[in-house]
C-alpha cells in the first residue's frame, strides 16, 4: 500500500448504499410496483432447435384475465448489420430474435411468446394454452461439432467473415480473425523446447443472485417508463428504442439497485417484452425471471476450445507462440473471441506470435459478457502451458514469467504498445508475498498463473450539485455493482476538500443525467470517476468565481484549499476564507445555484495485470480438490477504496475457482439443460473456500488524476490455470478440460495410474 | 393456483383418519423442506396437507430398554442437540444432520427424508445400516417395517393409502458397536450425495462380529449390501477383507449417469466410502 498521499482517497469509508442494503430497504428490480400492474410471463421453447411453423394464441387470449399476448410478429424486423445501439455494436436482426424467436427457436428456453395477465396463475395458464407448431431440427451443442462441415446449420444466411475468398456456403463459424507479430514459424525453429496442448472450457453463468426483472409502464401519449436491473440503463434505452421504434426522449429508464451483474446485465431480455405488453394492455407490466429461466435463457459466457503451442530457449525465454481459440457464441454470432485472442499472450513479450480465433454459433443461449469476457478461456490454456514450460525447464513459475514479462513499450500481437504497466511489480510482489515465501505444506501443492485485461474508458457524464448548506450531491449514470458510489464520493470529497459524509452520490435515470456507457470493462471508477472529478472541478471554479465576486478581486487571485476559497497570496488582499457552506448560502446573491457538469470520452484506461497463488490438496481416491490457501496479487493503479478493491479481487478469484472446479452446463441428448439451478450448477459455497488473501500493488495510471486502473476483470482470469497447475504438481496429471470436477479429475488420475484404477 | 386444505391433528389416529379420507390427495407435512419446495415447483399439488408436528409421539425422542425411538417429525436440529442419542448412534445423527443446510436442519426430519424416497437421502443409508425399524400406522392399525422396505423407487414408497410413518426405532446393540455415515458431494455443503455409505458394526476384540452396510445414490433405492457385511463379519477389518467389502459395494451399485455423477465414478466411490466409513465406525466401536 502506498503512503497516505490523500485525505480521502485510499481510506475505507462506509459505502453510501450500505445501510439500505443490510437493512433490506434497498430496492431491487422486483421490488418496484405500480397500481394496476399486470404480471408478464414468457413461453419458452422446449426444443434446442426447431422451425416455428405457427403460433396459435386464440385460446390463451380468450382466458379471462389475459390482457395482452405478444410473439415475434409484434417486434419489427431489424437490419442484418452491426449498428450502434447505446454505443454498442450489435446486430439488431439477432437481438430482436433473441428476445423473441421469429422463424426458429434456436435453443431450449428461447422465448417464443409472452403474455400479460391479472395474476401469475392466469398468466401461467395462458402460456399453457398457446399452441406452437414446431418442426424439430437436428441440433448442435459442442463448439467443435458445430464447426464441422456436416453440422446442423443454425442460420442459413451466415457466411464466415474473415475468410478469403468469401465462402458461398452457410456455416456456424460466424467469423475468423487472426493476429500476428513477427514470424511464428521462424520463432519455433529457434526454440529448444516446444510444448503444445489442446484445452477446453464449459460455458459458465455469471451467477448473479438477482434474476432479471423489469417493470414497464407505457402511456397513451407514447411516453414509456421502465424500471429494471441493469448494468447500463442507457444501453437498455438504446436497445428498447431500436427494437420498439421509440425515440430516446420518450423512454425513461430507471435502474434499480443491482443484485450482481458481472457482465450479464449489459443486454436486454425482458425489457422490450414488458414495454410491448404494456403498450398492448394499456397497463403497467411487471416481469421477473425464475432462476431456471435465468439459467436457460440468459447469457452465460462461452465455452471454448483452445490450442496452445509455445516455444522457448533453455534459458526460459519464450521465442514463439501459436494460439487458436474457438469460442461458442451461443445461438447468435458474437462471442468474446476478439478479447480472448488479444488477452491470451498479453502478459508476455514474445517476438513471434500467431493467434487465430473463431466465433462459432450453436444451440445454446446467446452468450453475454462475463468479467474480462473471453480472457479467462485463453488464459486457462496459455498459462497452463507456461507452467508446463516452467516444469520442463526447471524454472520457478514466477521467475519464468518475470523473464518474459511485458513491460512499458512492449508491442502486443494485437498492435497496441503498453504504456506504464505493473506486471513486473505484480510478479515481484507475488514472489515476495507471505504466501509464496511460505513453504508448501506436506501433501499440498502450489500453482501460479497470471492474467491481463485492457480496462475500458468510453463515455461518461456527471454532475456535482452544491446544496444550499454546502453539502454536495454527485450525480452519475452508472449502476453501482462494485462500490463505485463510494469511490466516486471519495474522489469528489478529495477534490472539494470536504468531509466524505458531506458528499452523497446517486445513480440517476436516463432523463436526469447525460449519457453513460455501461458499467462494465472495469471503466466506472476510471472514466466516470474522471467525469466526477471534472464536474467537481467545474463546481470549484464556480465557487472561486463567487468568492472573487464577493472580494471584488480577479478570479486568478482565489485558490481552493481544504474546502474553502482563500486569497492566493497576501498581494490579493486580506480576506477571511469563504467555506463551501458560506458560498453556498450566498449563491443566490452571487449568481444563482452552483452546479458543476462534465461529460467526456475517457481515453487512456490503464491495463491491469494480476498474479494468483494457490495451495491445494487433492484427494487421490475421490478427485476432490480442497483449496487451502489463495492469494490474489494485482496492480490496481490506485486503490480509491481499498476494501472494495480487495472485494473485487476476492470475488473474481472465487468465481474463477468455481469455473475451475465445478461449474458447467450439462445438456441431455435433446440439447436440454439438465442443471438450471444453484443445486446442480455448482458455484462455490462459503465453506468451500479459505479467506482469499490480497496484495494490492499500486502502479498509478498516469492518465488519471488519482492513478485509477480498473480492477474488476483481471481477478477472474488466473484462477483456472493456477488451480490446474497446482493439481498437476499434486498429482502428476495435467488437466486439459474444465471443470476439474471430482468425477473428471478422478478419472484422469485413474487413467494415469492404472494400479489405482483397479482399486 | 393450488389451494390445499391444511389440518394439524394432535393424534396419530386423527392424522391417519385425515389421510385415509383424502382420496389420495393428502400429503404429510413434517418439516416441509421437500413438500413445500415441490409444491412451489408445481411437482406436488395436494388437496390436503396434514401437519404432524403437533403429535407428541411424532415429535419426541424416547429411550426404552436400549432402543431409541425417534418421532418421524423430530427436526434435525433437535436430534443434533440430543446428547444421549448422539452418543449412542453417532453415525445416524451425523447422517440426519447432513440434510440440507443449518436453516433446513431446523425443520427437516428423518421421517420426511425417508418418505421423500430419494435414493440420495442422507439419513436413509445410516438408518438402514443401523437396522432401524419404522412404525407405520394406517387405517388397518400399526405395523413394523424395516426402513429399507419403505422406499420403493425414486419418489415412491411402499406405504399403503392412508399410512404414515410414525417413528423410527434404532434397536439396542451390544457394547463394542459403532456406526458411521459418509457421503461424497462435489462441494462441502448445500449439495446432494453422489454416493452415501452407512456402516454399523460390532467388534469383539479385534474381530468384527456383526456388520450392516448400506449405500445411497447408487440405485433406485437405498441398498442394504449384505455381501459387504459378510466380507467384514468374522474379519479383523484387515485390508483384504476391506477390499472384499469394497468390491461387494461396487458390485451392488446400479447407478445412472446424470448431472451429479457418472456410473464409473459412483461405482468407484462406493468402495472408497465403504473403507473410510468402516474405519470411523470401528474407531467408534473401540470406544464403546
Short mmCIF file of N, CA, C and O in Angstrom, two decimals, chain A residues 97-210:
data_model
loop_
_atom_site.label_atom_id
_atom_site.label_comp_id
_atom_site.label_asym_id
_atom_site.label_seq_id
_atom_site.Cartn_x
_atom_site.Cartn_y
_atom_site.Cartn_z
N UNK A 97 -34.36 -11.25 -32.49
CA UNK A 97 -34.69 -12.69 -32.49
C UNK A 97 -34.34 -13.35 -31.16
O UNK A 97 -34.90 -14.38 -30.81
N UNK A 98 -33.36 -12.80 -30.46
CA UNK A 98 -33.01 -13.39 -29.17
C UNK A 98 -34.05 -13.08 -28.11
O UNK A 98 -34.37 -13.93 -27.28
N UNK A 99 -34.59 -11.87 -28.14
CA UNK A 99 -35.60 -11.55 -27.13
C UNK A 99 -36.92 -12.26 -27.42
O UNK A 99 -37.69 -12.56 -26.51
N UNK A 100 -37.17 -12.56 -28.70
CA UNK A 100 -38.41 -13.26 -29.07
C UNK A 100 -38.18 -13.93 -30.43
O UNK A 100 -37.95 -13.24 -31.42
N UNK A 101 -38.24 -15.26 -30.43
CA UNK A 101 -37.95 -16.00 -31.66
C UNK A 101 -38.91 -15.58 -32.77
O UNK A 101 -40.07 -15.25 -32.52
N UNK A 102 -38.42 -15.59 -33.98
CA UNK A 102 -39.29 -15.37 -35.14
C UNK A 102 -39.50 -16.70 -35.86
O UNK A 102 -40.35 -17.47 -35.45
N UNK A 103 -38.68 -16.99 -36.89
CA UNK A 103 -38.94 -18.22 -37.67
C UNK A 103 -38.44 -19.49 -37.00
O UNK A 103 -38.88 -20.58 -37.33
N UNK A 104 -37.53 -19.33 -36.05
CA UNK A 104 -36.86 -20.51 -35.47
C UNK A 104 -36.64 -20.35 -33.97
O UNK A 104 -36.32 -19.24 -33.52
N UNK A 105 -36.77 -21.45 -33.26
CA UNK A 105 -36.28 -21.50 -31.88
C UNK A 105 -34.87 -22.07 -31.95
O UNK A 105 -34.66 -23.13 -32.55
N UNK A 106 -33.92 -21.37 -31.36
CA UNK A 106 -32.51 -21.72 -31.56
C UNK A 106 -31.86 -22.33 -30.33
O UNK A 106 -30.70 -22.72 -30.37
N UNK A 107 -32.56 -22.36 -29.22
CA UNK A 107 -32.04 -23.04 -28.02
C UNK A 107 -33.21 -23.32 -27.10
O UNK A 107 -34.25 -22.67 -27.16
N UNK A 108 -33.03 -24.32 -26.26
CA UNK A 108 -34.04 -24.62 -25.27
C UNK A 108 -34.14 -23.42 -24.33
O UNK A 108 -33.12 -22.96 -23.81
N UNK A 109 -35.34 -22.90 -24.13
CA UNK A 109 -35.50 -21.72 -23.29
C UNK A 109 -35.68 -20.45 -24.09
O UNK A 109 -35.97 -19.40 -23.53
N UNK A 110 -35.52 -20.53 -25.43
CA UNK A 110 -35.69 -19.37 -26.30
C UNK A 110 -37.14 -18.88 -26.19
O UNK A 110 -38.07 -19.66 -26.33
N UNK A 111 -37.33 -17.59 -25.97
CA UNK A 111 -38.68 -17.04 -25.83
C UNK A 111 -39.42 -17.15 -27.15
O UNK A 111 -38.89 -16.81 -28.21
N UNK A 112 -40.68 -17.63 -27.11
CA UNK A 112 -41.49 -17.70 -28.33
C UNK A 112 -42.79 -16.90 -28.22
O UNK A 112 -43.41 -16.57 -29.22
N UNK A 113 -43.20 -16.57 -26.99
CA UNK A 113 -44.40 -15.75 -26.80
C UNK A 113 -44.38 -15.21 -25.38
O UNK A 113 -43.66 -15.74 -24.52
N UNK A 114 -45.14 -14.14 -25.16
CA UNK A 114 -45.25 -13.62 -23.80
C UNK A 114 -46.67 -13.12 -23.58
O UNK A 114 -47.33 -12.65 -24.52
N UNK A 115 -47.12 -13.25 -22.33
CA UNK A 115 -48.48 -12.81 -22.01
C UNK A 115 -48.43 -11.86 -20.82
O UNK A 115 -47.52 -11.92 -19.99
N UNK A 116 -49.42 -10.99 -20.76
CA UNK A 116 -49.64 -10.16 -19.57
C UNK A 116 -51.04 -10.46 -19.07
O UNK A 116 -52.00 -10.44 -19.84
N UNK A 117 -51.13 -10.75 -17.77
CA UNK A 117 -52.43 -11.14 -17.21
C UNK A 117 -52.55 -10.56 -15.81
O UNK A 117 -51.58 -10.09 -15.22
N UNK A 118 -53.77 -10.67 -15.28
CA UNK A 118 -54.04 -10.03 -13.99
C UNK A 118 -53.32 -10.71 -12.83
O UNK A 118 -53.01 -10.06 -11.84
N UNK A 119 -53.08 -12.02 -12.94
CA UNK A 119 -52.35 -12.71 -11.87
C UNK A 119 -51.33 -13.66 -12.49
O UNK A 119 -51.42 -14.01 -13.68
N UNK A 120 -50.40 -14.09 -11.65
CA UNK A 120 -49.37 -15.03 -12.11
C UNK A 120 -50.02 -16.35 -12.54
O UNK A 120 -49.59 -16.98 -13.51
N UNK A 121 -51.07 -16.76 -11.82
CA UNK A 121 -51.72 -18.04 -12.14
C UNK A 121 -52.39 -17.96 -13.51
O UNK A 121 -52.30 -18.90 -14.31
N UNK A 122 -53.06 -16.85 -13.78
CA UNK A 122 -53.71 -16.69 -15.09
C UNK A 122 -52.66 -16.65 -16.19
O UNK A 122 -52.80 -17.28 -17.25
N UNK A 123 -51.57 -15.92 -15.92
CA UNK A 123 -50.51 -15.83 -16.93
C UNK A 123 -49.94 -17.22 -17.23
O UNK A 123 -49.72 -17.58 -18.39
N UNK A 124 -49.72 -18.01 -16.17
CA UNK A 124 -49.17 -19.36 -16.35
C UNK A 124 -50.16 -20.23 -17.14
O UNK A 124 -49.76 -20.99 -18.03
N UNK A 125 -51.43 -20.11 -16.81
CA UNK A 125 -52.43 -20.90 -17.53
C UNK A 125 -52.49 -20.48 -19.00
O UNK A 125 -52.61 -21.32 -19.90
N UNK A 126 -52.39 -19.17 -19.23
CA UNK A 126 -52.43 -18.68 -20.62
C UNK A 126 -51.27 -19.25 -21.42
O UNK A 126 -51.44 -19.65 -22.58
N UNK A 127 -50.10 -19.33 -20.80
CA UNK A 127 -48.94 -19.90 -21.52
C UNK A 127 -49.24 -21.33 -21.96
O UNK A 127 -48.91 -21.74 -23.07
N UNK A 128 -49.92 -22.08 -21.07
CA UNK A 128 -50.20 -23.48 -21.39
C UNK A 128 -51.23 -23.60 -22.52
O UNK A 128 -51.35 -24.65 -23.13
N UNK A 129 -51.96 -22.52 -22.78
CA UNK A 129 -52.98 -22.55 -23.84
C UNK A 129 -52.44 -22.09 -25.20
O UNK A 129 -53.15 -22.17 -26.21
N UNK A 130 -51.21 -21.59 -25.22
CA UNK A 130 -50.64 -21.16 -26.50
C UNK A 130 -50.12 -22.40 -27.23
O UNK A 130 -49.36 -23.19 -26.66
N UNK A 131 -50.55 -22.56 -28.48
CA UNK A 131 -50.15 -23.74 -29.26
C UNK A 131 -49.07 -23.34 -30.26
O UNK A 131 -49.31 -22.53 -31.15
N UNK A 132 -47.89 -23.91 -30.08
CA UNK A 132 -46.79 -23.64 -31.01
C UNK A 132 -46.56 -24.91 -31.82
O UNK A 132 -46.38 -25.99 -31.27
N UNK A 133 -46.58 -24.76 -33.13
CA UNK A 133 -46.33 -25.89 -34.02
C UNK A 133 -44.84 -25.87 -34.39
O UNK A 133 -44.40 -25.04 -35.17
N UNK A 134 -44.08 -26.78 -33.77
CA UNK A 134 -42.64 -26.83 -34.01
C UNK A 134 -42.30 -27.92 -35.02
O UNK A 134 -42.86 -29.02 -34.97
N UNK A 135 -41.34 -27.64 -35.86
CA UNK A 135 -40.70 -28.70 -36.66
C UNK A 135 -39.30 -28.88 -36.07
O UNK A 135 -38.42 -28.02 -36.23
N UNK A 136 -39.13 -29.99 -35.35
CA UNK A 136 -37.87 -30.17 -34.62
C UNK A 136 -36.73 -30.45 -35.61
O UNK A 136 -36.86 -31.27 -36.52
N UNK A 137 -35.62 -29.75 -35.41
CA UNK A 137 -34.45 -29.87 -36.29
C UNK A 137 -33.29 -30.49 -35.53
O UNK A 137 -33.23 -30.40 -34.30
N UNK A 138 -32.36 -31.10 -36.25
CA UNK A 138 -31.15 -31.58 -35.56
C UNK A 138 -30.43 -30.39 -34.92
O UNK A 138 -30.46 -29.29 -35.47
N UNK A 139 -29.84 -30.63 -33.78
CA UNK A 139 -29.19 -29.51 -33.08
C UNK A 139 -27.73 -29.82 -32.85
O UNK A 139 -27.28 -30.97 -33.02
N UNK A 140 -26.97 -28.80 -32.45
CA UNK A 140 -25.56 -28.99 -32.13
C UNK A 140 -25.21 -28.11 -30.94
O UNK A 140 -25.59 -26.94 -30.87
N UNK A 141 -24.54 -28.72 -29.97
CA UNK A 141 -24.21 -28.04 -28.72
C UNK A 141 -22.71 -27.73 -28.65
O UNK A 141 -22.31 -26.63 -28.30
N UNK A 142 -21.89 -28.72 -29.01
CA UNK A 142 -20.45 -28.59 -28.82
C UNK A 142 -19.81 -27.72 -29.90
O UNK A 142 -20.18 -27.79 -31.07
N UNK A 143 -18.85 -26.90 -29.51
CA UNK A 143 -18.26 -25.94 -30.43
C UNK A 143 -17.50 -26.64 -31.57
O UNK A 143 -17.58 -26.22 -32.73
N UNK A 144 -16.78 -27.71 -31.25
CA UNK A 144 -16.04 -28.37 -32.34
C UNK A 144 -16.98 -29.11 -33.29
O UNK A 144 -16.76 -29.15 -34.49
N UNK A 145 -18.07 -29.69 -32.73
CA UNK A 145 -19.08 -30.31 -33.59
C UNK A 145 -19.71 -29.26 -34.50
O UNK A 145 -19.94 -29.50 -35.68
N UNK A 146 -19.99 -28.09 -33.93
CA UNK A 146 -20.67 -27.04 -34.69
C UNK A 146 -19.82 -26.54 -35.85
O UNK A 146 -20.33 -26.02 -36.84
N UNK A 147 -18.48 -26.69 -35.74
CA UNK A 147 -17.58 -26.20 -36.78
C UNK A 147 -17.44 -27.18 -37.95
O UNK A 147 -16.90 -26.83 -38.99
N UNK A 148 -17.92 -28.42 -37.75
CA UNK A 148 -17.77 -29.42 -38.81
C UNK A 148 -18.67 -29.11 -40.01
O UNK A 148 -19.74 -28.50 -39.86
N UNK A 149 -18.25 -29.59 -41.17
CA UNK A 149 -18.99 -29.31 -42.41
C UNK A 149 -20.41 -29.85 -42.38
O UNK A 149 -21.32 -29.26 -42.95
N UNK A 150 -20.59 -31.00 -41.72
CA UNK A 150 -21.92 -31.63 -41.75
C UNK A 150 -22.78 -31.26 -40.55
O UNK A 150 -23.80 -31.89 -40.29
N UNK A 151 -22.36 -30.25 -39.80
CA UNK A 151 -23.12 -29.87 -38.60
C UNK A 151 -24.46 -29.23 -39.00
O UNK A 151 -24.55 -28.61 -40.06
N UNK A 152 -25.48 -29.40 -38.16
CA UNK A 152 -26.73 -28.68 -38.41
C UNK A 152 -26.45 -27.17 -38.46
O UNK A 152 -25.72 -26.66 -37.59
N UNK A 153 -26.97 -26.50 -39.46
CA UNK A 153 -26.71 -25.06 -39.63
C UNK A 153 -27.80 -24.27 -38.92
O UNK A 153 -28.98 -24.49 -39.13
N UNK A 154 -27.38 -23.33 -38.08
CA UNK A 154 -28.36 -22.52 -37.34
C UNK A 154 -28.95 -21.42 -38.20
O UNK A 154 -30.13 -21.14 -38.15
N UNK A 155 -28.07 -20.76 -38.98
CA UNK A 155 -28.51 -19.60 -39.75
C UNK A 155 -28.12 -19.80 -41.22
O UNK A 155 -26.93 -19.77 -41.56
N UNK A 156 -29.14 -19.99 -42.06
CA UNK A 156 -28.87 -20.28 -43.47
C UNK A 156 -28.14 -19.12 -44.14
O UNK A 156 -27.43 -19.31 -45.13
N UNK A 157 -28.28 -17.91 -43.61
CA UNK A 157 -27.66 -16.75 -44.27
C UNK A 157 -26.23 -16.51 -43.79
O UNK A 157 -25.55 -15.62 -44.30
N UNK A 158 -25.76 -17.28 -42.83
CA UNK A 158 -24.46 -16.97 -42.23
C UNK A 158 -23.31 -17.47 -43.10
O UNK A 158 -23.24 -18.64 -43.46
N UNK A 159 -22.40 -16.57 -43.45
CA UNK A 159 -21.17 -16.91 -44.16
C UNK A 159 -20.00 -16.48 -43.27
O UNK A 159 -20.05 -15.40 -42.68
N UNK A 160 -18.99 -17.30 -43.22
CA UNK A 160 -17.86 -16.98 -42.34
C UNK A 160 -17.17 -15.71 -42.79
O UNK A 160 -16.68 -15.62 -43.91
N UNK A 161 -17.13 -14.74 -41.91
CA UNK A 161 -16.39 -13.50 -42.18
C UNK A 161 -14.91 -13.74 -41.97
O UNK A 161 -14.52 -14.58 -41.17
N UNK A 162 -14.09 -12.97 -42.66
CA UNK A 162 -12.65 -13.01 -42.41
C UNK A 162 -11.95 -14.14 -43.13
O UNK A 162 -10.81 -14.46 -42.81
N UNK A 163 -12.65 -14.77 -44.10
CA UNK A 163 -12.03 -15.84 -44.87
C UNK A 163 -12.03 -15.41 -46.34
O UNK A 163 -13.03 -14.92 -46.84
N UNK A 164 -10.87 -15.59 -47.00
CA UNK A 164 -10.78 -15.24 -48.41
C UNK A 164 -10.44 -16.47 -49.22
O UNK A 164 -9.54 -17.21 -48.83
N UNK A 165 -11.10 -16.72 -50.35
CA UNK A 165 -12.25 -15.94 -50.84
C UNK A 165 -13.48 -16.16 -49.95
O UNK A 165 -13.54 -17.14 -49.23
N UNK A 166 -14.42 -15.24 -50.02
CA UNK A 166 -15.62 -15.33 -49.20
C UNK A 166 -16.34 -16.64 -49.49
O UNK A 166 -16.56 -16.98 -50.66
N UNK A 167 -16.70 -17.41 -48.46
CA UNK A 167 -17.36 -18.69 -48.69
C UNK A 167 -18.75 -18.50 -49.30
O UNK A 167 -19.40 -17.49 -49.06
N UNK A 168 -19.18 -19.50 -50.06
CA UNK A 168 -20.53 -19.39 -50.64
C UNK A 168 -21.51 -20.31 -49.93
O UNK A 168 -22.67 -20.38 -50.28
N UNK A 169 -21.01 -21.05 -48.93
CA UNK A 169 -21.91 -21.97 -48.20
C UNK A 169 -22.15 -21.46 -46.78
O UNK A 169 -21.26 -20.86 -46.18
N UNK A 170 -23.33 -21.73 -46.23
CA UNK A 170 -23.56 -21.32 -44.85
C UNK A 170 -22.70 -22.12 -43.88
O UNK A 170 -22.31 -23.25 -44.18
N UNK A 171 -22.41 -21.52 -42.76
CA UNK A 171 -21.55 -22.15 -41.76
C UNK A 171 -21.96 -21.67 -40.38
O UNK A 171 -22.57 -20.61 -40.24
N UNK A 172 -21.61 -22.45 -39.36
CA UNK A 172 -21.82 -21.98 -37.99
C UNK A 172 -20.65 -21.13 -37.50
O UNK A 172 -20.69 -20.61 -36.40
N UNK A 173 -19.60 -21.05 -38.33
CA UNK A 173 -18.48 -20.18 -37.96
C UNK A 173 -18.81 -18.78 -38.46
O UNK A 173 -18.82 -18.53 -39.66
N UNK A 174 -19.10 -17.89 -37.53
CA UNK A 174 -19.51 -16.55 -37.93
C UNK A 174 -18.33 -15.73 -38.40
O UNK A 174 -18.45 -14.90 -39.29
N UNK A 175 -17.18 -15.98 -37.79
CA UNK A 175 -16.04 -15.10 -38.08
C UNK A 175 -14.74 -15.83 -37.78
O UNK A 175 -14.64 -16.62 -36.84
N UNK A 176 -13.75 -15.54 -38.61
CA UNK A 176 -12.38 -15.97 -38.31
C UNK A 176 -11.54 -14.72 -38.19
O UNK A 176 -11.66 -13.79 -38.98
N UNK A 177 -10.73 -14.64 -37.15
CA UNK A 177 -9.83 -13.50 -37.04
C UNK A 177 -8.42 -13.96 -36.74
O UNK A 177 -8.23 -15.05 -36.21
N UNK A 178 -7.46 -13.13 -37.11
CA UNK A 178 -6.07 -13.53 -36.94
C UNK A 178 -5.24 -12.33 -36.51
O UNK A 178 -5.44 -11.22 -36.99
N UNK A 179 -4.35 -12.59 -35.58
CA UNK A 179 -3.39 -11.58 -35.13
C UNK A 179 -2.00 -12.16 -35.31
O UNK A 179 -1.78 -13.34 -35.03
N UNK A 180 -1.08 -11.33 -35.74
CA UNK A 180 0.28 -11.83 -35.93
C UNK A 180 1.30 -10.77 -35.55
O UNK A 180 1.06 -9.57 -35.67
N UNK A 181 2.43 -11.27 -35.06
CA UNK A 181 3.57 -10.40 -34.75
C UNK A 181 4.81 -11.23 -35.06
O UNK A 181 4.88 -12.40 -34.67
N UNK A 182 5.77 -10.66 -35.76
CA UNK A 182 6.96 -11.41 -36.12
C UNK A 182 6.62 -12.58 -37.02
O UNK A 182 5.68 -12.50 -37.81
N UNK A 183 7.35 -13.66 -36.87
CA UNK A 183 7.17 -14.83 -37.73
C UNK A 183 7.14 -16.07 -36.84
O UNK A 183 8.18 -16.53 -36.36
N UNK A 184 5.94 -16.57 -36.58
CA UNK A 184 5.78 -17.67 -35.62
C UNK A 184 6.59 -18.89 -36.05
O UNK A 184 7.27 -19.51 -35.23
N UNK A 185 6.55 -19.24 -37.34
CA UNK A 185 7.26 -20.43 -37.79
C UNK A 185 8.76 -20.30 -37.57
O UNK A 185 9.42 -21.21 -37.09
N UNK A 186 9.29 -19.13 -37.93
CA UNK A 186 10.72 -18.88 -37.72
C UNK A 186 11.05 -18.93 -36.23
O UNK A 186 12.11 -19.44 -35.83
N UNK A 187 10.13 -18.44 -35.41
CA UNK A 187 10.34 -18.44 -33.96
C UNK A 187 10.44 -19.86 -33.43
O UNK A 187 11.33 -20.18 -32.63
N UNK A 188 9.54 -20.72 -33.87
CA UNK A 188 9.59 -22.11 -33.38
C UNK A 188 10.87 -22.80 -33.83
O UNK A 188 11.37 -23.69 -33.14
N UNK A 189 11.40 -22.39 -34.97
CA UNK A 189 12.66 -23.00 -35.45
C UNK A 189 13.81 -22.70 -34.49
O UNK A 189 14.75 -23.50 -34.37
N UNK A 190 13.72 -21.58 -33.78
CA UNK A 190 14.79 -21.24 -32.80
C UNK A 190 14.56 -21.91 -31.45
O UNK A 190 15.44 -21.86 -30.59
N UNK A 191 13.36 -22.47 -31.25
CA UNK A 191 13.02 -22.95 -29.92
C UNK A 191 13.76 -24.24 -29.59
O UNK A 191 13.97 -25.10 -30.46
N UNK A 192 14.15 -24.37 -28.33
CA UNK A 192 14.79 -25.61 -27.88
C UNK A 192 13.77 -26.52 -27.18
O UNK A 192 13.98 -27.71 -27.05
N UNK A 193 12.71 -25.93 -26.71
CA UNK A 193 11.63 -26.70 -26.09
C UNK A 193 10.31 -26.21 -26.69
O UNK A 193 10.07 -25.00 -26.74
N UNK A 194 9.50 -27.14 -27.16
CA UNK A 194 8.18 -26.76 -27.69
C UNK A 194 7.13 -27.60 -26.97
O UNK A 194 7.27 -28.83 -26.87
N UNK A 195 6.10 -26.95 -26.43
CA UNK A 195 5.00 -27.68 -25.79
C UNK A 195 3.70 -27.25 -26.45
O UNK A 195 3.45 -26.05 -26.64
N UNK A 196 2.89 -28.23 -26.80
CA UNK A 196 1.62 -27.95 -27.46
C UNK A 196 0.52 -28.80 -26.81
O UNK A 196 0.70 -30.00 -26.59
N UNK A 197 -0.56 -28.19 -26.47
CA UNK A 197 -1.70 -28.90 -25.87
C UNK A 197 -3.01 -28.26 -26.34
O UNK A 197 -3.04 -27.10 -26.71
N UNK A 198 -4.09 -29.04 -26.21
CA UNK A 198 -5.43 -28.51 -26.51
C UNK A 198 -6.26 -28.52 -25.24
O UNK A 198 -6.28 -29.51 -24.51
N UNK A 199 -6.97 -27.45 -25.00
CA UNK A 199 -7.74 -27.27 -23.78
C UNK A 199 -9.20 -26.97 -24.12
O UNK A 199 -9.50 -26.43 -25.19
N UNK A 200 -10.08 -27.31 -23.19
CA UNK A 200 -11.48 -26.90 -23.36
C UNK A 200 -12.01 -26.27 -22.07
O UNK A 200 -11.48 -26.52 -20.99
N UNK A 201 -13.05 -25.46 -22.26
CA UNK A 201 -13.80 -24.96 -21.10
C UNK A 201 -15.28 -25.12 -21.39
O UNK A 201 -15.70 -25.14 -22.55
N UNK A 202 -16.06 -25.23 -20.35
CA UNK A 202 -17.52 -25.29 -20.47
C UNK A 202 -18.08 -23.87 -20.28
O UNK A 202 -17.46 -23.05 -19.61
N UNK A 203 -19.26 -23.61 -20.84
CA UNK A 203 -19.90 -22.32 -20.54
C UNK A 203 -20.16 -22.22 -19.04
O UNK A 203 -20.47 -23.23 -18.40
N UNK A 204 -20.00 -21.04 -18.52
CA UNK A 204 -20.32 -20.81 -17.11
C UNK A 204 -21.19 -19.57 -17.00
O UNK A 204 -21.06 -18.63 -17.79
N UNK A 205 -22.10 -19.59 -16.05
CA UNK A 205 -23.01 -18.46 -15.88
C UNK A 205 -22.45 -17.45 -14.89
O UNK A 205 -21.73 -17.84 -13.97
N UNK A 206 -22.83 -16.20 -15.11
CA UNK A 206 -22.37 -15.13 -14.23
C UNK A 206 -22.85 -15.34 -12.80
O UNK A 206 -22.22 -14.90 -11.85
N UNK A 207 -24.01 -15.98 -12.66
CA UNK A 207 -24.47 -16.38 -11.33
C UNK A 207 -24.89 -15.25 -10.42
O UNK A 207 -24.82 -15.38 -9.20
N UNK A 208 -25.33 -14.14 -10.99
CA UNK A 208 -25.83 -13.06 -10.14
C UNK A 208 -27.03 -13.55 -9.34
O UNK A 208 -27.85 -14.33 -9.81
N UNK A 209 -27.11 -13.08 -8.09
CA UNK A 209 -28.18 -13.55 -7.21
C UNK A 209 -29.54 -13.03 -7.66
O UNK A 209 -30.55 -13.72 -7.57
N UNK A 210 -29.58 -11.78 -8.15
CA UNK A 210 -30.86 -11.18 -8.53
C UNK A 210 -31.22 -11.58 -9.96
O UNK A 210 -30.52 -11.23 -10.90
#
